[in-house]
Amino acid sequence: MGMWRKAGHVACLLASVSLVGNVQGASPAVQASGVFINMRGDVLTARHAVQDCPSLYVLKNGQVGVARLLALSNEADVAVLQTQMKPLLAATFSETALADGHSIAVFSEAYAELQRMQDRARVLGNALTVPGEPGSLQMVSGVRPGTSGSGVLDGGGLLLGIVVERVAAGTGGSATELSASHGSARAGMATVVRAVPAAAIKQFLAQAAIPYTESNAAQIGSYQSPASRASTLAVGIICG
């Protein structure tokens, strides 16, 4: 049995986790995605994708592990899962906020789609940021259900935020969460997608005393693919 701890805008749950084993045959269906944010195996994802799950598992490279909620944000749609997975690589956050007023090419994709992407070593971007209010992160993207919790990487492989929902066109439109259980018939269309920006996530992680790394230095070379880095960072999340 875990113990809840509230601190400011963060709710933390302390619990033990364990590995289950290797997947035999077809991989289980994942409902959402996440990214490793430190080398101890903590996974950042979307709060709506995990907060009501009676049990949680993570999938990576054919291995399944039990996960536990470590922290939930009471403000942003983000959460952290504790796992015993041993990542090969952890995300590095962009130290500087995305500049307002212009667009840049970025990459974001669901864990399941990344596993099927045969040409990811050549993909430099699949989305374009949309200028908006200061501190916001929106992009034009064709991401599908299951992308909630996916990292948004810039051309240098730095983490700019995580995807949480598709935004309906026009003012006053409703938003559609992008976990598989909240899937939309518009999946695959290039629409505006909202992500929680790195600044808000880093504030949440600091309040929850969860370690992370940030930098302004590119994490990959100019001719290397952010899609390949995203694949290494990505984790599939199964809501049991």
mmCIF file of C-alpha atoms in Angstrom:
data_model
loop_
_atom_site.group_PDB
_atom_site.id
_atom_site.type_symbol
_atom_site.label_atom_id
_atom_site.label_comp_id
_atom_site.label_asym_id
_atom_site.label_seq_id
_atom_site.Cartn_x
_atom_site.Cartn_y
_atom_site.Cartn_z
ATOM 1 C CA MET A 1 0.000 0.000 0.000
ATOM 2 C CA GLY A 2 1.416 3.384 -0.961
ATOM 3 C CA MET A 3 1.450 6.667 0.911
ATOM 4 C CA TRP A 4 0.133 9.916 -0.590
ATOM 5 C CA ARG A 5 2.146 13.071 -0.010
ATOM 6 C CA LYS A 6 0.910 16.505 -1.134
ATOM 7 C CA ALA A 7 3.342 19.365 -1.661
ATOM 8 C CA GLY A 8 2.111 22.581 -3.237
ATOM 9 C CA HIS A 9 0.744 21.775 -6.680
ATOM 10 C CA VAL A 10 1.997 18.179 -6.667
ATOM 11 C CA ALA A 11 0.539 14.958 -5.312
ATOM 12 C CA CYS A 12 3.092 12.209 -4.746
ATOM 13 C CA LEU A 13 2.503 8.490 -4.253
ATOM 14 C CA LEU A 14 5.280 6.366 -2.860
ATOM 15 C CA ALA A 15 5.146 2.671 -3.752
ATOM 16 C CA SER A 16 7.348 -0.224 -4.779
ATOM 17 C CA VAL A 17 7.562 -1.465 -8.354
ATOM 18 C CA SER A 18 8.789 -4.614 -10.054
ATOM 19 C CA LEU A 19 9.541 -6.065 -13.449
ATOM 20 C CA VAL A 20 7.133 -8.585 -14.929
ATOM 21 C CA GLY A 21 9.212 -10.083 -17.706
ATOM 22 C CA ASN A 22 9.606 -10.289 -21.453
ATOM 23 C CA VAL A 23 6.717 -10.193 -23.896
ATOM 24 C CA GLN A 24 6.118 -13.448 -25.770
ATOM 25 C CA GLY A 25 4.471 -13.190 -29.198
ATOM 26 C CA ALA A 26 2.555 -10.063 -30.160
ATOM 27 C CA SER A 27 3.146 -6.940 -28.058
ATOM 28 C CA PRO A 28 0.240 -5.911 -25.818
ATOM 29 C CA ALA A 29 -1.799 -2.874 -26.831
ATOM 30 C CA VAL A 30 -0.656 0.381 -25.268
ATOM 31 C CA GLN A 31 -3.063 3.176 -24.367
ATOM 32 C CA ALA A 32 -0.573 6.019 -24.015
ATOM 33 C CA SER A 33 3.083 6.933 -24.282
ATOM 34 C CA GLY A 34 5.744 8.343 -22.012
ATOM 35 C CA VAL A 35 9.408 9.325 -21.932
ATOM 36 C CA PHE A 36 12.247 8.423 -19.591
ATOM 37 C CA ILE A 37 13.269 11.589 -17.732
ATOM 38 C CA ASN A 38 16.136 10.225 -15.630
ATOM 39 C CA MET A 39 18.385 7.202 -15.473
ATOM 40 C CA ARG A 40 16.615 5.698 -12.467
ATOM 41 C CA GLY A 41 13.709 4.862 -14.800
ATOM 42 C CA ASP A 42 11.050 7.472 -13.974
ATOM 43 C CA VAL A 43 8.617 7.995 -16.850
ATOM 44 C CA LEU A 44 6.872 11.273 -17.677
ATOM 45 C CA THR A 45 3.405 10.971 -19.215
ATOM 46 C CA ALA A 46 -0.040 12.606 -19.412
ATOM 47 C CA ARG A 47 -2.045 12.618 -16.180
ATOM 48 C CA HIS A 48 -5.378 11.822 -17.878
ATOM 49 C CA ALA A 49 -3.913 8.629 -19.332
ATOM 50 C CA VAL A 50 -2.938 7.117 -15.973
ATOM 51 C CA GLN A 51 -4.763 8.702 -13.047
ATOM 52 C CA ASP A 52 -7.816 6.381 -13.139
ATOM 53 C CA CYS A 53 -6.022 3.126 -13.999
ATOM 54 C CA PRO A 54 -6.477 0.340 -11.419
ATOM 55 C CA SER A 55 -3.078 -1.008 -12.460
ATOM 56 C CA LEU A 56 -0.278 0.318 -14.644
ATOM 57 C CA TYR A 57 2.424 -1.322 -16.743
ATOM 58 C CA VAL A 58 5.167 0.034 -18.971
ATOM 59 C CA LEU A 59 6.461 -1.588 -22.154
ATOM 60 C CA LYS A 60 9.922 -1.092 -23.579
ATOM 61 C CA ASN A 61 11.904 -3.234 -26.015
ATOM 62 C CA GLY A 62 9.753 -6.298 -25.427
ATOM 63 C CA GLN A 63 9.950 -6.019 -21.644
ATOM 64 C CA VAL A 64 6.946 -5.293 -19.424
ATOM 65 C CA GLY A 65 7.215 -3.817 -15.954
ATOM 66 C CA VAL A 66 4.785 -2.810 -13.238
ATOM 67 C CA ALA A 67 4.548 0.963 -12.767
ATOM 68 C CA ARG A 68 3.305 3.084 -9.880
ATOM 69 C CA LEU A 69 2.174 6.685 -9.788
ATOM 70 C CA LEU A 70 5.003 8.679 -8.269
ATOM 71 C CA ALA A 71 3.595 12.189 -8.773
ATOM 72 C CA LEU A 72 0.550 13.878 -10.311
ATOM 73 C CA SER A 73 0.347 17.563 -11.163
ATOM 74 C CA ASN A 74 -2.725 19.290 -9.785
ATOM 75 C CA GLU A 75 -2.453 21.998 -12.443
ATOM 76 C CA ALA A 76 -0.960 20.579 -15.647
ATOM 77 C CA ASP A 77 -1.957 17.349 -17.386
ATOM 78 C CA VAL A 78 1.281 15.581 -16.441
ATOM 79 C CA ALA A 79 2.299 12.704 -14.192
ATOM 80 C CA VAL A 80 5.392 10.658 -13.389
ATOM 81 C CA LEU A 81 5.482 6.871 -13.081
ATOM 82 C CA GLN A 82 8.053 4.991 -11.043
ATOM 83 C CA THR A 83 9.448 1.917 -12.804
ATOM 84 C CA GLN A 84 12.351 -0.481 -12.524
ATOM 85 C CA MET A 85 13.157 -0.180 -16.201
ATOM 86 C CA LYS A 86 16.793 0.655 -16.927
ATOM 87 C CA PRO A 87 16.809 3.219 -19.745
ATOM 88 C CA LEU A 88 19.579 3.456 -22.282
ATOM 89 C CA LEU A 89 18.946 7.193 -22.489
ATOM 90 C CA ALA A 90 16.953 9.801 -20.572
ATOM 91 C CA ALA A 91 15.439 12.965 -22.005
ATOM 92 C CA THR A 92 17.188 16.302 -21.680
ATOM 93 C CA PHE A 93 14.844 19.272 -21.338
ATOM 94 C CA SER A 94 15.425 22.468 -23.263
ATOM 95 C CA GLU A 95 16.786 24.988 -20.764
ATOM 96 C CA THR A 96 15.380 27.915 -22.747
ATOM 97 C CA ALA A 97 11.669 28.314 -23.428
ATOM 98 C CA LEU A 98 10.479 28.088 -27.029
ATOM 99 C CA ALA A 99 10.544 31.542 -28.596
ATOM 100 C CA ASP A 100 7.124 33.064 -29.273
ATOM 101 C CA GLY A 101 6.099 34.384 -32.660
ATOM 102 C CA HIS A 102 7.641 31.885 -35.066
ATOM 103 C CA SER A 103 7.352 28.202 -35.952
ATOM 104 C CA ILE A 104 9.949 25.451 -35.839
ATOM 105 C CA ALA A 105 9.925 21.855 -37.030
ATOM 106 C CA VAL A 106 9.584 19.316 -34.217
ATOM 107 C CA PHE A 107 9.070 15.580 -33.838
ATOM 108 C CA SER A 108 6.447 13.793 -31.742
ATOM 109 C CA GLU A 109 5.007 10.311 -32.160
ATOM 110 C CA ALA A 110 3.263 7.608 -30.135
ATOM 111 C CA TYR A 111 5.307 4.700 -28.767
ATOM 112 C CA ALA A 112 3.386 2.154 -30.870
ATOM 113 C CA GLU A 113 3.832 4.182 -34.066
ATOM 114 C CA LEU A 114 7.562 4.560 -33.402
ATOM 115 C CA GLN A 115 7.932 0.782 -33.276
ATOM 116 C CA ARG A 116 6.413 0.532 -36.778
ATOM 117 C CA MET A 117 8.347 3.452 -38.274
ATOM 118 C CA GLN A 118 10.884 1.813 -40.561
ATOM 119 C CA ASP A 119 12.503 5.029 -41.811
ATOM 120 C CA ARG A 120 12.825 6.847 -38.475
ATOM 121 C CA ALA A 121 16.595 7.247 -38.894
ATOM 122 C CA ARG A 122 15.852 9.657 -41.752
ATOM 123 C CA VAL A 123 12.945 11.601 -40.216
ATOM 124 C CA LEU A 124 13.934 15.074 -39.031
ATOM 125 C CA GLY A 125 10.444 16.309 -38.144
ATOM 126 C CA ASN A 126 6.753 15.492 -38.489
ATOM 127 C CA ALA A 127 5.087 18.532 -36.937
ATOM 128 C CA LEU A 128 5.315 22.327 -36.894
ATOM 129 C CA THR A 129 4.863 24.505 -33.838
ATOM 130 C CA VAL A 130 2.110 27.132 -33.927
ATOM 131 C CA PRO A 131 2.853 30.600 -32.523
ATOM 132 C CA GLY A 132 0.552 31.283 -29.590
ATOM 133 C CA GLU A 133 0.392 32.774 -26.139
ATOM 134 C CA PRO A 134 3.665 33.036 -24.179
ATOM 135 C CA GLY A 135 4.405 29.801 -22.359
ATOM 136 C CA SER A 136 2.131 27.707 -24.555
ATOM 137 C CA LEU A 137 3.121 24.867 -26.883
ATOM 138 C CA GLN A 138 0.874 23.960 -29.795
ATOM 139 C CA MET A 139 1.716 22.319 -33.077
ATOM 140 C CA VAL A 140 0.179 21.161 -36.322
ATOM 141 C CA SER A 141 0.452 17.388 -36.258
ATOM 142 C CA GLY A 142 -1.210 14.214 -37.502
ATOM 143 C CA VAL A 143 -0.608 12.247 -34.298
ATOM 144 C CA ARG A 144 -3.022 9.416 -33.477
ATOM 145 C CA PRO A 145 -4.698 8.213 -30.284
ATOM 146 C CA GLY A 146 -2.042 6.737 -28.019
ATOM 147 C CA THR A 147 0.195 9.797 -28.398
ATOM 148 C CA SER A 148 -0.733 11.318 -25.035
ATOM 149 C CA GLY A 149 2.489 11.580 -23.050
ATOM 150 C CA SER A 150 4.760 11.518 -26.116
ATOM 151 C CA GLY A 151 7.737 13.830 -26.013
ATOM 152 C CA VAL A 152 8.023 16.806 -28.359
ATOM 153 C CA LEU A 153 11.645 17.051 -29.523
ATOM 154 C CA ASP A 154 13.299 19.909 -31.359
ATOM 155 C CA GLY A 155 15.869 19.448 -34.119
ATOM 156 C CA GLY A 156 18.623 19.061 -31.561
ATOM 157 C CA GLY A 157 16.798 16.330 -29.660
ATOM 158 C CA LEU A 158 15.918 18.507 -26.651
ATOM 159 C CA LEU A 159 12.572 17.883 -24.950
ATOM 160 C CA LEU A 160 10.192 20.833 -25.423
ATOM 161 C CA GLY A 161 7.122 19.257 -23.771
ATOM 162 C CA ILE A 162 4.703 16.332 -23.907
ATOM 163 C CA VAL A 163 1.561 15.917 -26.018
ATOM 164 C CA VAL A 164 -1.753 15.896 -24.141
ATOM 165 C CA GLU A 165 -4.659 16.683 -26.490
ATOM 166 C CA ARG A 166 -5.903 17.620 -29.946
ATOM 167 C CA VAL A 167 -7.449 21.083 -30.109
ATOM 168 C CA ALA A 168 -10.631 21.527 -32.145
ATOM 169 C CA ALA A 169 -10.405 24.071 -34.950
ATOM 170 C CA GLY A 170 -11.987 27.458 -34.375
ATOM 171 C CA THR A 171 -12.556 29.436 -31.215
ATOM 172 C CA GLY A 172 -14.484 27.880 -28.396
ATOM 173 C CA GLY A 173 -13.882 24.345 -29.694
ATOM 174 C CA SER A 174 -13.505 21.457 -27.321
ATOM 175 C CA ALA A 175 -10.302 19.475 -26.931
ATOM 176 C CA THR A 176 -9.825 15.741 -27.457
ATOM 177 C CA GLU A 177 -7.454 13.796 -25.232
ATOM 178 C CA LEU A 178 -5.045 11.638 -27.192
ATOM 179 C CA SER A 179 -4.776 8.488 -25.117
ATOM 180 C CA ALA A 180 -6.136 5.477 -27.016
ATOM 181 C CA SER A 181 -9.159 5.235 -24.714
ATOM 182 C CA HIS A 182 -10.099 8.818 -25.654
ATOM 183 C CA GLY A 183 -9.438 8.365 -29.391
ATOM 184 C CA SER A 184 -10.954 10.599 -32.030
ATOM 185 C CA ALA A 185 -12.241 9.761 -35.476
ATOM 186 C CA ARG A 186 -9.997 12.567 -36.718
ATOM 187 C CA ALA A 187 -6.889 10.554 -35.885
ATOM 188 C CA GLY A 188 -4.158 10.932 -38.482
ATOM 189 C CA MET A 189 -5.406 14.271 -39.796
ATOM 190 C CA ALA A 190 -3.065 17.258 -39.485
ATOM 191 C CA THR A 191 -4.727 19.287 -36.735
ATOM 192 C CA VAL A 192 -3.611 21.517 -33.889
ATOM 193 C CA VAL A 193 -2.284 19.520 -30.958
ATOM 194 C CA ARG A 194 -1.524 20.930 -27.513
ATOM 195 C CA ALA A 195 1.467 19.947 -25.431
ATOM 196 C CA VAL A 196 2.447 20.866 -21.889
ATOM 197 C CA PRO A 197 5.633 22.958 -22.284
ATOM 198 C CA ALA A 198 8.939 22.102 -20.642
ATOM 199 C CA ALA A 199 8.836 25.086 -18.259
ATOM 200 C CA ALA A 200 5.622 23.869 -16.594
ATOM 201 C CA ILE A 201 6.905 20.284 -16.438
ATOM 202 C CA LYS A 202 10.217 21.297 -14.874
ATOM 203 C CA GLN A 203 8.410 23.316 -12.206
ATOM 204 C CA PHE A 204 6.261 20.276 -11.398
ATOM 205 C CA LEU A 205 9.293 17.964 -11.253
ATOM 206 C CA ALA A 206 11.177 20.353 -8.973
ATOM 207 C CA GLN A 207 8.228 20.519 -6.571
ATOM 208 C CA ALA A 208 8.039 16.720 -6.515
ATOM 209 C CA ALA A 209 11.834 16.403 -6.034
ATOM 210 C CA ILE A 210 12.132 14.266 -9.182
ATOM 211 C CA PRO A 211 15.538 14.581 -10.893
ATOM 212 C CA TYR A 212 15.854 15.732 -14.488
ATOM 213 C CA THR A 213 18.447 17.216 -16.815
ATOM 214 C CA GLU A 214 18.246 20.400 -18.861
ATOM 215 C CA SER A 215 20.579 22.011 -21.370
ATOM 216 C CA ASN A 216 20.771 24.384 -24.304
ATOM 217 C CA ALA A 217 23.224 22.116 -26.108
ATOM 218 C CA ALA A 218 21.929 19.908 -28.924
ATOM 219 C CA GLN A 219 21.810 16.243 -27.939
ATOM 220 C CA ILE A 220 22.159 14.951 -31.506
ATOM 221 C CA GLY A 221 24.091 16.061 -34.557
ATOM 222 C CA SER A 222 22.565 18.226 -37.272
ATOM 223 C CA TYR A 223 22.205 15.215 -39.581
ATOM 224 C CA GLN A 224 20.897 12.839 -36.930
ATOM 225 C CA SER A 225 17.212 12.069 -36.580
ATOM 226 C CA PRO A 226 15.093 13.289 -33.632
ATOM 227 C CA ALA A 227 12.803 10.346 -34.467
ATOM 228 C CA SER A 228 15.540 7.870 -33.583
ATOM 229 C CA ARG A 229 16.200 9.655 -30.288
ATOM 230 C CA ALA A 230 12.459 9.743 -29.581
ATOM 231 C CA SER A 231 12.295 5.984 -30.117
ATOM 232 C CA THR A 232 15.034 5.412 -27.534
ATOM 233 C CA LEU A 233 13.342 7.687 -24.977
ATOM 234 C CA ALA A 234 9.787 6.463 -25.557
ATOM 235 C CA VAL A 235 7.883 4.047 -23.317
ATOM 236 C CA GLY A 236 4.503 2.405 -23.929
ATOM 237 C CA ILE A 237 1.943 2.655 -21.121
ATOM 238 C CA ILE A 238 -0.684 0.014 -20.462
ATOM 239 C CA CYS A 239 -3.687 0.840 -18.300
ATOM 240 C CA GLY A 240 -4.822 -2.403 -16.647
#
